[in-house]
Structures are given as structure tokens and as C-alpha cells.
GROMACS .gro file of C-alpha atoms in nm:
model
  352
    1PHE     CA    1  -0.735  -2.224   1.000
    2LEU     CA    2  -0.404  -2.219   1.189
    3TYR     CA    3  -0.379  -1.839   1.171
    4THR     CA    4  -0.739  -1.812   1.294
    5CYS     CA    5  -0.648  -2.031   1.591
    6TYR     CA    6  -0.346  -1.812   1.654
    7PHE     CA    7  -0.552  -1.497   1.685
    8GLU     CA    8  -0.816  -1.666   1.900
    9VAL     CA    9  -0.559  -1.816   2.134
   10PHE     CA   10  -0.326  -1.522   2.170
   11LEU     CA   11  -0.541  -1.218   2.107
   12GLY     CA   12  -0.887  -1.328   2.217
   13ASP     CA   13  -1.022  -1.214   2.551
   14GLU     CA   14  -1.181  -1.550   2.626
   15PHE     CA   15  -0.853  -1.741   2.641
   16MET     CA   16  -0.611  -1.709   2.932
   17PHE     CA   17  -0.288  -1.904   2.906
   18THR     CA   18   0.024  -1.922   3.112
   19LYS     CA   19   0.351  -1.837   2.940
   20LEU     CA   20   0.444  -2.205   2.927
   21ALA     CA   21   0.110  -2.309   2.780
   22LYS     CA   22   0.129  -2.036   2.517
   23THR     CA   23   0.478  -2.149   2.422
   24VAL     CA   24   0.366  -2.511   2.384
   25VAL     CA   25   0.065  -2.415   2.174
   26LEU     CA   26   0.275  -2.186   1.955
   27PHE     CA   27   0.535  -2.460   1.908
   28VAL     CA   28   0.275  -2.717   1.800
   29MET     CA   29   0.110  -2.470   1.564
   30ALA     CA   30   0.446  -2.383   1.412
   31ILE     CA   31   0.520  -2.751   1.346
   32LEU     CA   32   0.180  -2.800   1.180
   33HIS     CA   33   0.215  -2.478   0.982
   34PHE     CA   34   0.554  -2.560   0.835
   35SER     CA   35   0.451  -2.922   0.777
   36PHE     CA   36   0.163  -2.803   0.562
   37MET     CA   37   0.398  -2.560   0.385
   38ALA     CA   38   0.638  -2.843   0.309
   39ILE     CA   39   0.359  -3.064   0.177
   40ALA     CA   40   0.224  -2.785  -0.041
   41GLY     CA   41   0.572  -2.671  -0.144
   42ASP     CA   42   0.465  -2.323  -0.041
   43ILE     CA   43   0.649  -2.027   0.111
   44PRO     CA   44   0.521  -1.694   0.244
   45ASP     CA   45   0.426  -1.478  -0.053
   46ILE     CA   46   0.475  -1.104  -0.013
   47SER     CA   47   0.246  -1.017  -0.304
   48THR     CA   48  -0.049  -1.202  -0.154
   49ASP     CA   49   0.017  -1.101   0.208
   50LEU     CA   50   0.068  -0.732   0.125
   51ALA     CA   51  -0.241  -0.722  -0.096
   52ARG     CA   52  -0.446  -0.847   0.198
   53ALA     CA   53  -0.284  -0.600   0.440
   54THR     CA   54  -0.329  -0.290   0.219
   55TYR     CA   55  -0.639  -0.072   0.249
   56LYS     CA   56  -0.792   0.244   0.115
   57ILE     CA   57  -0.816   0.534   0.361
   58GLU     CA   58  -1.007   0.853   0.302
   59GLY     CA   59  -1.159   1.152   0.472
   60GLU     CA   60  -1.280   1.496   0.386
   61GLY     CA   61  -1.015   1.650   0.159
   62SER     CA   62  -0.788   1.346   0.123
   63ILE     CA   63  -0.767   0.992  -0.012
   64GLY     CA   64  -0.475   0.753  -0.006
   65THR     CA   65  -0.341   0.407   0.065
   66ALA     CA   66  -0.236   0.253   0.396
   67PHE     CA   67  -0.101  -0.081   0.508
   68PHE     CA   68  -0.068  -0.258   0.844
   69VAL     CA   69   0.260  -0.375   0.992
   70GLY     CA   70   0.269  -0.610   1.291
   71ILE     CA   71   0.506  -0.506   1.571
   72PRO     CA   72   0.605  -0.758   1.841
   73ILE     CA   73   0.486  -0.651   2.186
   74GLU     CA   74   0.769  -0.576   2.427
   75ASN     CA   75   0.809  -0.849   2.690
   76ASP     CA   76   0.546  -1.052   2.502
   77PRO     CA   77   0.704  -1.149   2.168
   78ASP     CA   78   0.440  -1.413   2.103
   79ASN     CA   79   0.196  -1.134   2.022
   80CYS     CA   80   0.197  -0.845   1.777
   81PHE     CA   81  -0.004  -0.525   1.755
   82PRO     CA   82  -0.094  -0.363   1.423
   83VAL     CA   83   0.048  -0.026   1.324
   84LEU     CA   84  -0.099   0.170   1.035
   85VAL     CA   85   0.159   0.301   0.788
   86THR     CA   86   0.083   0.565   0.525
   87ALA     CA   87   0.208   0.896   0.389
   88HIS     CA   88   0.196   1.193   0.625
   89ARG     CA   89   0.014   1.402   0.366
   90VAL     CA   90  -0.272   1.151   0.351
   91LEU     CA   91  -0.362   1.195   0.719
   92ASN     CA   92  -0.259   1.559   0.748
   93ASN     CA   93  -0.486   1.667   0.460
   94ILE     CA   94  -0.795   1.509   0.615
   95LYS     CA   95  -1.020   1.771   0.768
   96GLY     CA   96  -1.167   1.679   1.103
   97ASP     CA   97  -1.094   1.404   1.351
   98LYS     CA   98  -1.217   1.099   1.159
   99ALA     CA   99  -1.104   0.896   0.861
  100VAL     CA  100  -1.263   0.592   0.699
  101LEU     CA  101  -1.050   0.282   0.659
  102TYR     CA  102  -1.192   0.014   0.430
  103LEU     CA  103  -1.114  -0.324   0.585
  104ARG     CA  104  -1.237  -0.661   0.459
  105LYS     CA  105  -1.415  -0.969   0.584
  106LYS     CA  106  -1.419  -1.311   0.428
  107VAL     CA  107  -1.751  -1.461   0.321
  108GLY     CA  108  -1.696  -1.815   0.199
  109GLU     CA  109  -1.421  -1.791  -0.062
  110LEU     CA  110  -1.494  -1.423  -0.132
  111TYR     CA  111  -1.417  -1.097   0.048
  112LYS     CA  112  -1.647  -0.809   0.134
  113LYS     CA  113  -1.553  -0.450   0.215
  114VAL     CA  114  -1.604  -0.331   0.574
  115PRO     CA  115  -1.583   0.047   0.640
  116PHE     CA  116  -1.426   0.135   0.975
  117GLU     CA  117  -1.427   0.484   1.123
  118LEU     CA  118  -1.080   0.561   1.253
  119THR     CA  119  -1.010   0.847   1.494
  120ILE     CA  120  -0.697   1.029   1.377
  121ARG     CA  121  -0.717   1.336   1.603
  122ALA     CA  122  -0.832   1.397   1.959
  123ASP     CA  123  -0.857   1.730   2.142
  124GLY     CA  124  -0.691   1.899   1.847
  125LYS     CA  125  -0.387   1.670   1.857
  126ASN     CA  126  -0.277   1.423   1.591
  127LEU     CA  127  -0.284   1.061   1.701
  128TRP     CA  128  -0.026   0.965   1.443
  129VAL     CA  129   0.351   1.011   1.446
  130SER     CA  130   0.533   1.161   1.146
  131HIS     CA  131   0.899   1.137   1.055
  132LYS     CA  132   1.054   1.483   1.050
  133ASP     CA  133   1.259   1.409   0.736
  134ALA     CA  134   1.016   1.205   0.527
  135ASP     CA  135   0.654   1.182   0.418
  136VAL     CA  136   0.575   0.894   0.654
  137ALA     CA  137   0.307   0.862   0.921
  138VAL     CA  138   0.239   0.571   1.157
  139MET     CA  139  -0.022   0.522   1.427
  140HIS     CA  140  -0.156   0.258   1.659
  141ILE     CA  141  -0.472   0.081   1.553
  142PRO     CA  142  -0.728   0.013   1.831
  143PHE     CA  143  -0.726  -0.361   1.772
  144LEU     CA  144  -1.006  -0.437   2.018
  145GLU     CA  145  -1.232  -0.183   1.850
  146LEU     CA  146  -1.199  -0.333   1.504
  147PRO     CA  147  -1.510  -0.507   1.368
  148GLU     CA  148  -1.521  -0.870   1.483
  149GLU     CA  149  -1.600  -0.998   1.134
  150ILE     CA  150  -1.287  -0.865   0.962
  151ASP     CA  151  -1.027  -1.104   0.825
  152ARG     CA  152  -0.784  -1.086   1.118
  153PRO     CA  153  -0.538  -1.359   1.009
  154SER     CA  154  -0.437  -1.147   0.708
  155LEU     CA  155  -0.470  -0.808   0.879
  156PHE     CA  156  -0.101  -0.716   0.870
  157VAL     CA  157   0.245  -0.814   0.746
  158PHE     CA  158   0.536  -0.855   0.985
  159SER     CA  159   0.788  -0.578   1.038
  160THR     CA  160   1.075  -0.809   0.941
  161TRP     CA  161   0.982  -0.744   0.576
  162LEU     CA  162   1.095  -0.382   0.609
  163ALA     CA  163   1.444  -0.391   0.456
  164ASP     CA  164   1.725  -0.157   0.555
  165ASP     CA  165   2.035  -0.050   0.361
  166GLY     CA  166   2.232  -0.352   0.477
  167TYR     CA  167   1.992  -0.592   0.314
  168LEU     CA  168   1.940  -0.379   0.001
  169LYS     CA  169   2.316  -0.386  -0.055
  170ASP     CA  170   2.333  -0.754   0.019
  171VAL     CA  171   2.089  -0.849  -0.258
  172ARG     CA  172   2.271  -0.623  -0.506
  173LEU     CA  173   1.983  -0.414  -0.634
  174HIS     CA  174   2.081  -0.217  -0.943
  175PRO     CA  175   1.929   0.023  -1.200
  176GLY     CA  176   1.661  -0.147  -1.406
  177ASP     CA  177   1.533  -0.374  -1.130
  178GLU     CA  178   1.156  -0.361  -1.101
  179PHE     CA  179   0.970  -0.260  -0.787
  180LEU     CA  180   0.602  -0.339  -0.739
  181CYS     CA  181   0.350  -0.116  -0.563
  182LEU     CA  182  -0.006  -0.135  -0.434
  183GLY     CA  183  -0.241   0.161  -0.433
  184TYR     CA  184  -0.572   0.318  -0.520
  185PRO     CA  185  -0.502   0.549  -0.818
  186LEU     CA  186  -0.775   0.816  -0.830
  187GLY     CA  187  -0.951   0.611  -0.562
  188GLN     CA  188  -1.006   0.317  -0.795
  189GLU     CA  189  -1.029  -0.033  -0.648
  190LEU     CA  190  -0.955  -0.371  -0.798
  191ASP     CA  191  -1.299  -0.511  -0.713
  192ASP     CA  192  -1.602  -0.471  -0.490
  193ALA     CA  193  -1.405  -0.612  -0.196
  194GLY     CA  194  -1.181  -0.305  -0.202
  195PHE     CA  195  -0.848  -0.467  -0.288
  196SER     CA  196  -0.574  -0.238  -0.413
  197ILE     CA  197  -0.435  -0.227  -0.766
  198LEU     CA  198  -0.091  -0.376  -0.834
  199ARG     CA  199   0.149  -0.195  -1.068
  200GLY     CA  200   0.524  -0.175  -1.116
  201GLY     CA  201   0.813   0.026  -1.254
  202LYS     CA  202   1.189   0.015  -1.295
  203ILE     CA  203   1.416   0.199  -1.052
  204SER     CA  204   1.637   0.467  -1.207
  205TYR     CA  205   1.914   0.424  -0.951
  206LEU     CA  206   1.956   0.319  -0.590
  207MET     CA  207   2.210   0.520  -0.392
  208PHE     CA  208   2.324   0.470  -0.035
  209PRO     CA  209   2.267   0.564   0.233
  210THR     CA  210   1.898   0.580   0.140
  211ARG     CA  211   1.835   0.792   0.450
  212GLY     CA  212   2.077   1.052   0.317
  213ILE     CA  213   1.937   1.048  -0.037
  214GLY     CA  214   1.583   1.038   0.097
  215ARG     CA  215   1.409   0.889  -0.205
  216ILE     CA  216   1.404   0.628  -0.479
  217LEU     CA  217   1.279   0.726  -0.824
  218LEU     CA  218   1.053   0.482  -1.003
  219ASP     CA  219   0.957   0.483  -1.371
  220LEU     CA  220   0.585   0.487  -1.299
  221GLU     CA  221   0.302   0.735  -1.332
  222VAL     CA  222   0.120   0.785  -1.002
  223PHE     CA  223  -0.207   0.953  -0.918
  224ASN     CA  224  -0.395   1.096  -0.625
  225GLY     CA  225  -0.482   0.801  -0.403
  226ASP     CA  226  -0.152   0.618  -0.453
  227SER     CA  227   0.029   0.800  -0.172
  228GLY     CA  228   0.110   0.579   0.126
  229GLY     CA  229   0.099   0.248  -0.058
  230PRO     CA  230   0.370  -0.017  -0.001
  231VAL     CA  231   0.647  -0.056  -0.258
  232TYR     CA  232   0.823  -0.392  -0.260
  233PHE     CA  233   1.068  -0.615  -0.444
  234TYR     CA  234   1.010  -0.974  -0.550
  235HIS     CA  235   1.261  -1.195  -0.727
  236LYS     CA  236   1.255  -1.569  -0.784
  237GLY     CA  237   1.551  -1.718  -0.963
  238SER     CA  238   1.925  -1.747  -0.927
  239ALA     CA  239   2.100  -1.622  -0.616
  240ARG     CA  240   2.167  -1.248  -0.619
  241ARG     CA  241   2.412  -1.250  -0.331
  242ASP     CA  242   2.668  -1.485  -0.483
  243GLU     CA  243   2.659  -1.587  -0.848
  244ARG     CA  244   2.861  -1.899  -0.764
  245VAL     CA  245   2.567  -2.036  -0.564
  246SER     CA  246   2.330  -2.254  -0.762
  247GLY     CA  247   1.963  -2.313  -0.704
  248VAL     CA  248   1.639  -2.114  -0.715
  249TYR     CA  249   1.596  -1.845  -0.451
  250THR     CA  250   1.309  -1.613  -0.360
  251TYR     CA  251   1.387  -1.258  -0.247
  252GLN     CA  252   1.099  -1.048  -0.122
  253PHE     CA  253   1.090  -0.742   0.100
  254ILE     CA  254   0.934  -0.395   0.140
  255VAL     CA  255   1.158  -0.116   0.007
  256GLY     CA  256   0.939   0.179   0.104
  257LEU     CA  257   0.610   0.357   0.048
  258MET     CA  258   0.474   0.565  -0.237
  259LYS     CA  259   0.500   0.939  -0.190
  260SER     CA  260   0.400   1.115  -0.513
  261VAL     CA  261   0.540   1.229  -0.844
  262SER     CA  262   0.899   1.344  -0.834
  263SER     CA  263   0.946   1.684  -0.668
  264ASP     CA  264   1.197   1.788  -0.934
  265GLY     CA  265   1.108   2.050  -1.196
  266HIS     CA  266   0.796   2.251  -1.264
  267LYS     CA  267   0.444   2.119  -1.236
  268GLU     CA  268   0.397   2.055  -1.607
  269GLU     CA  269   0.740   1.895  -1.635
  270LYS     CA  270   0.659   1.656  -1.354
  271LYS     CA  271   0.349   1.538  -1.537
  272LEU     CA  272   0.553   1.471  -1.849
  273LEU     CA  273   0.829   1.286  -1.664
  274LYS     CA  274   0.585   1.041  -1.506
  275LEU     CA  275   0.826   0.952  -1.227
  276ALA     CA  276   0.715   0.824  -0.890
  277GLU     CA  277   0.896   0.910  -0.568
  278VAL     CA  278   0.936   0.632  -0.311
  279VAL     CA  279   1.022   0.693   0.054
  280PRO     CA  280   1.279   0.427   0.160
  281SER     CA  281   1.168   0.180   0.426
  282VAL     CA  282   1.439   0.298   0.666
  283PHE     CA  283   1.215   0.600   0.736
  284ILE     CA  284   0.921   0.369   0.808
  285LYS     CA  285   1.132   0.175   1.058
  286GLU     CA  286   1.244   0.498   1.224
  287ALA     CA  287   0.889   0.635   1.240
  288ILE     CA  288   0.775   0.314   1.412
  289GLU     CA  289   1.065   0.346   1.656
  290LEU     CA  290   0.956   0.704   1.727
  291LEU     CA  291   0.601   0.586   1.789
  292LEU     CA  292   0.729   0.333   2.044
  293PHE     CA  293   0.960   0.596   2.193
  294ARG     CA  294   0.668   0.832   2.248
  295GLU     CA  295   0.464   0.551   2.395
  296LYS     CA  296   0.720   0.501   2.671
  297PHE     CA  297   0.695   0.863   2.779
  298SER     CA  298   0.322   0.919   2.751
  299GLU     CA  299   0.007   0.783   2.907
  300ILE     CA  300  -0.039   0.538   2.620
  301THR     CA  301   0.065   0.178   2.660
  302PHE     CA  302  -0.023  -0.127   2.456
  303SER     CA  303  -0.083  -0.495   2.505
  304SER     CA  304  -0.294  -0.752   2.327
  305THR     CA  305  -0.582  -0.699   2.569
  306GLN     CA  306  -0.527  -0.337   2.675
  307ASP     CA  307  -0.703  -0.041   2.520
  308ILE     CA  308  -0.420   0.192   2.415
  309ASN     CA  309  -0.621   0.497   2.516
  310LYS     CA  310  -0.653   0.385   2.879
  311PRO     CA  311  -0.337   0.432   3.087
  312THR     CA  312  -0.218   0.139   3.294
  313LYS     CA  313  -0.051   0.160   3.634
  314GLU     CA  314   0.287   0.095   3.468
  315ALA     CA  315   0.230   0.376   3.217
  316LEU     CA  316   0.136   0.619   3.493
  317GLU     CA  317   0.452   0.530   3.684
  318ILE     CA  318   0.658   0.601   3.373
  319LYS     CA  319   0.473   0.931   3.336
  320LYS     CA  320   0.584   1.032   3.686
  321MET     CA  321   0.946   0.951   3.605
  322TYR     CA  322   0.942   1.130   3.270
  323LYS     CA  323   0.710   1.429   3.300
  324THR     CA  324   0.784   1.539   2.945
  325TYR     CA  325   0.942   1.387   2.639
  326ASP     CA  326   1.108   1.550   2.343
  327ASP     CA  327   1.137   1.409   1.991
  328LYS     CA  328   1.478   1.576   1.972
  329ASP     CA  329   1.609   1.315   2.215
  330PHE     CA  330   1.495   1.041   1.980
  331TYR     CA  331   1.653   1.195   1.671
  332LYS     CA  332   1.974   1.271   1.861
  333GLN     CA  333   2.003   0.905   1.955
  334LEU     CA  334   1.910   0.805   1.601
  335ASN     CA  335   2.178   1.025   1.447
  336ASN     CA  336   2.438   0.877   1.682
  337ASN     CA  337   2.353   0.530   1.551
  338ILE     CA  338   2.369   0.618   1.181
  339GLY     CA  339   2.663   0.463   1.007
  340GLN     CA  340   2.692   0.169   1.241
  341SER     CA  341   2.736  -0.173   1.083
  342THR     CA  342   2.419  -0.348   0.964
  343SER     CA  343   2.586  -0.686   0.918
  344ASN     CA  344   2.368  -0.834   1.194
  345TYR     CA  345   2.047  -0.726   1.025
  346GLU     CA  346   1.773  -0.976   1.098
  347GLY     CA  347   1.535  -0.879   0.821
  348PRO     CA  348   1.393  -1.077   0.529
  349HIS     CA  349   1.596  -1.370   0.405
  350PRO     CA  350   1.597  -1.547   0.069
  351VAL     CA  351   1.425  -1.883   0.053
  352GLU     CA  352   1.577  -2.162  -0.152
   0.00000   0.00000   0.00000
């Protein structure tokens, strides 16, 4: 109920609030939310939230898995906009300009599948952004065009669950730890509502920097339809950061997305190895940054009530200042930042 109110208050067209009023409402809702959590002894659960934010996507010639990540709107941090995350190959292999994304709506205590036609190309140009070094694609979702009946409170997970190397080191991941993944192997669904299938496998080794290695190998057989699905870690038990600390802690974060079987060896050998290749989440974070970078230098802008395909006055002014943009500028800046300390990382935190 609280999350439904949140979306109606902050993302609905019929409500207009001043900044102060929005802050007051948000503060009250936060108090109620965490009060209920305390009463129920509950904490955010990545397995449940990711399952609700993961969807099957398909088009002519391709099928895969996608999930939504919520990105705070610049200068309006009270609101988020959803970004679709999947593997580049999933979108690139679709023939034509349209894909079908299977969302869900809630009917009583049950869910029902809702097909949504998503435009992925326009005038021969891709509407998604791909990372040049990884099989990752991200794109804006036209929030206002989504079916009204879909389950909006559970539409996406927050970007703070995307862990970087600093956090992965901090929780001391090691060979043999198990990662979980959500996907649609061979297009199969968990039920008629279109939920994804949960599986897991042990990591062979985790080397840093993950951006330099470029992949994580998982002891798991994957199939067509798994590509693009979220891969995450969940641990509830003793503290992993410091063995001297007592108590029960919960660690949960997204480590990457599913790519495919390992690219090592010949085709038949790959089938026998049954190893999955995971793209580290650092590439997802960078692809989202590239999407936002492009947005600043194009005619596309975004707000909770603005159609991203209609340029605003501000966007047109930016367009005059920056007549062209070049992805090389983004990657040059990115490369300059690699190796900097991540001690101030504000990502997922363990919950006692």
C-alpha cells in the first residue's frame, strides 16, 4: 500500500506537490514503512524484489531475460526512472524495431502476464546503449506509456544493489561461494504469470579488477533465453567482513548479468564444461553512466512526467551547446577514473 501511494504521489500526473510537501510526505511514508518493517521483523529481500523486476523479452530471432533498475532523477532525487538492463546480444539479434516485454499485473493475491510492445529501434538507429567492452545493453523505458494496470510498486530494483569491486572485496567473496540467477532457459517460465526461474551455481574464482578480467565463471549450465538475467549474491549468517564481529548479518547485492556459456574452447567442449559466463556489474554501472552521458548531449531528456522522446527547452539548449557527442569522450574519462579508491562506495550494506 505504501509503495502504491509513493508511485501515485510522486509519479502520477494528477498530483502536483511543492518540493517541501513532497519531502514531508516522503518522510512520513518512510517512518511508516520502517515501522512496519520493524514490527514484522522484515528487511528488503533481493530474491523477492529481483524476481518481481525480472521479465522475459523476445522478438523475431531472439529471446532473453531483462530486468529493471531504478535510477534517481538528476535534481529530483525523490523520483526514479526505470532503465531496462539485458545482454546486448538479446536486443541486437531481434529483427525489426519492436520487441515484446512480458510485464505483470496483480489480480488479488495472484499475478497475470501483460505483454508490452517495446520500441527498440527508430529510423534505423538502436534506442539502447551498449558497453563497448561487455555484452551489456541498457535503455530508457517509456514509463508513461506502460500499461496502467501493471504492478508498478515492484517494477524495478534500485541501482544501489549493483556492487562494484570495492564492495565485492569488502565482503570477501571466494571460490566456492554460490551465486543465484534468474532467467528463462529455452523460454520456459515459472508459471502462467511469467515469473523467471531461479537457479544457482558456485563461482570458480573471482579476480580483481573485474573490469580487467571481464567475466566471472559460474558452475551452471545455461540455455538460450538465460542471457541478460540478473546474477546476485545472498548470504545470511555470520559477518563476512570481520570474523570477530558477532551476530547475524544479511549480505545481498547484484554481481552481474548472465551472458552465455564460457567462450573458452570449441563448441562441443563448451557444452561438456557446462560453465556460465557472468558479466560483472561494474559494466552495467558504466553502461548506465554512458546512457546518462548520451542523454546530456542529445535531444532526449527525462523526468517523471516528461516523455523521453519529446525534447524539452533545456534539452534543446544543451543541444545548441554540444552539437555532437562522442562515446570516446566518455570512455576516456572512465579510463582516467579506473584505479581510484572505492572506499567511499555507497552501495549495498549488510543488515544485522
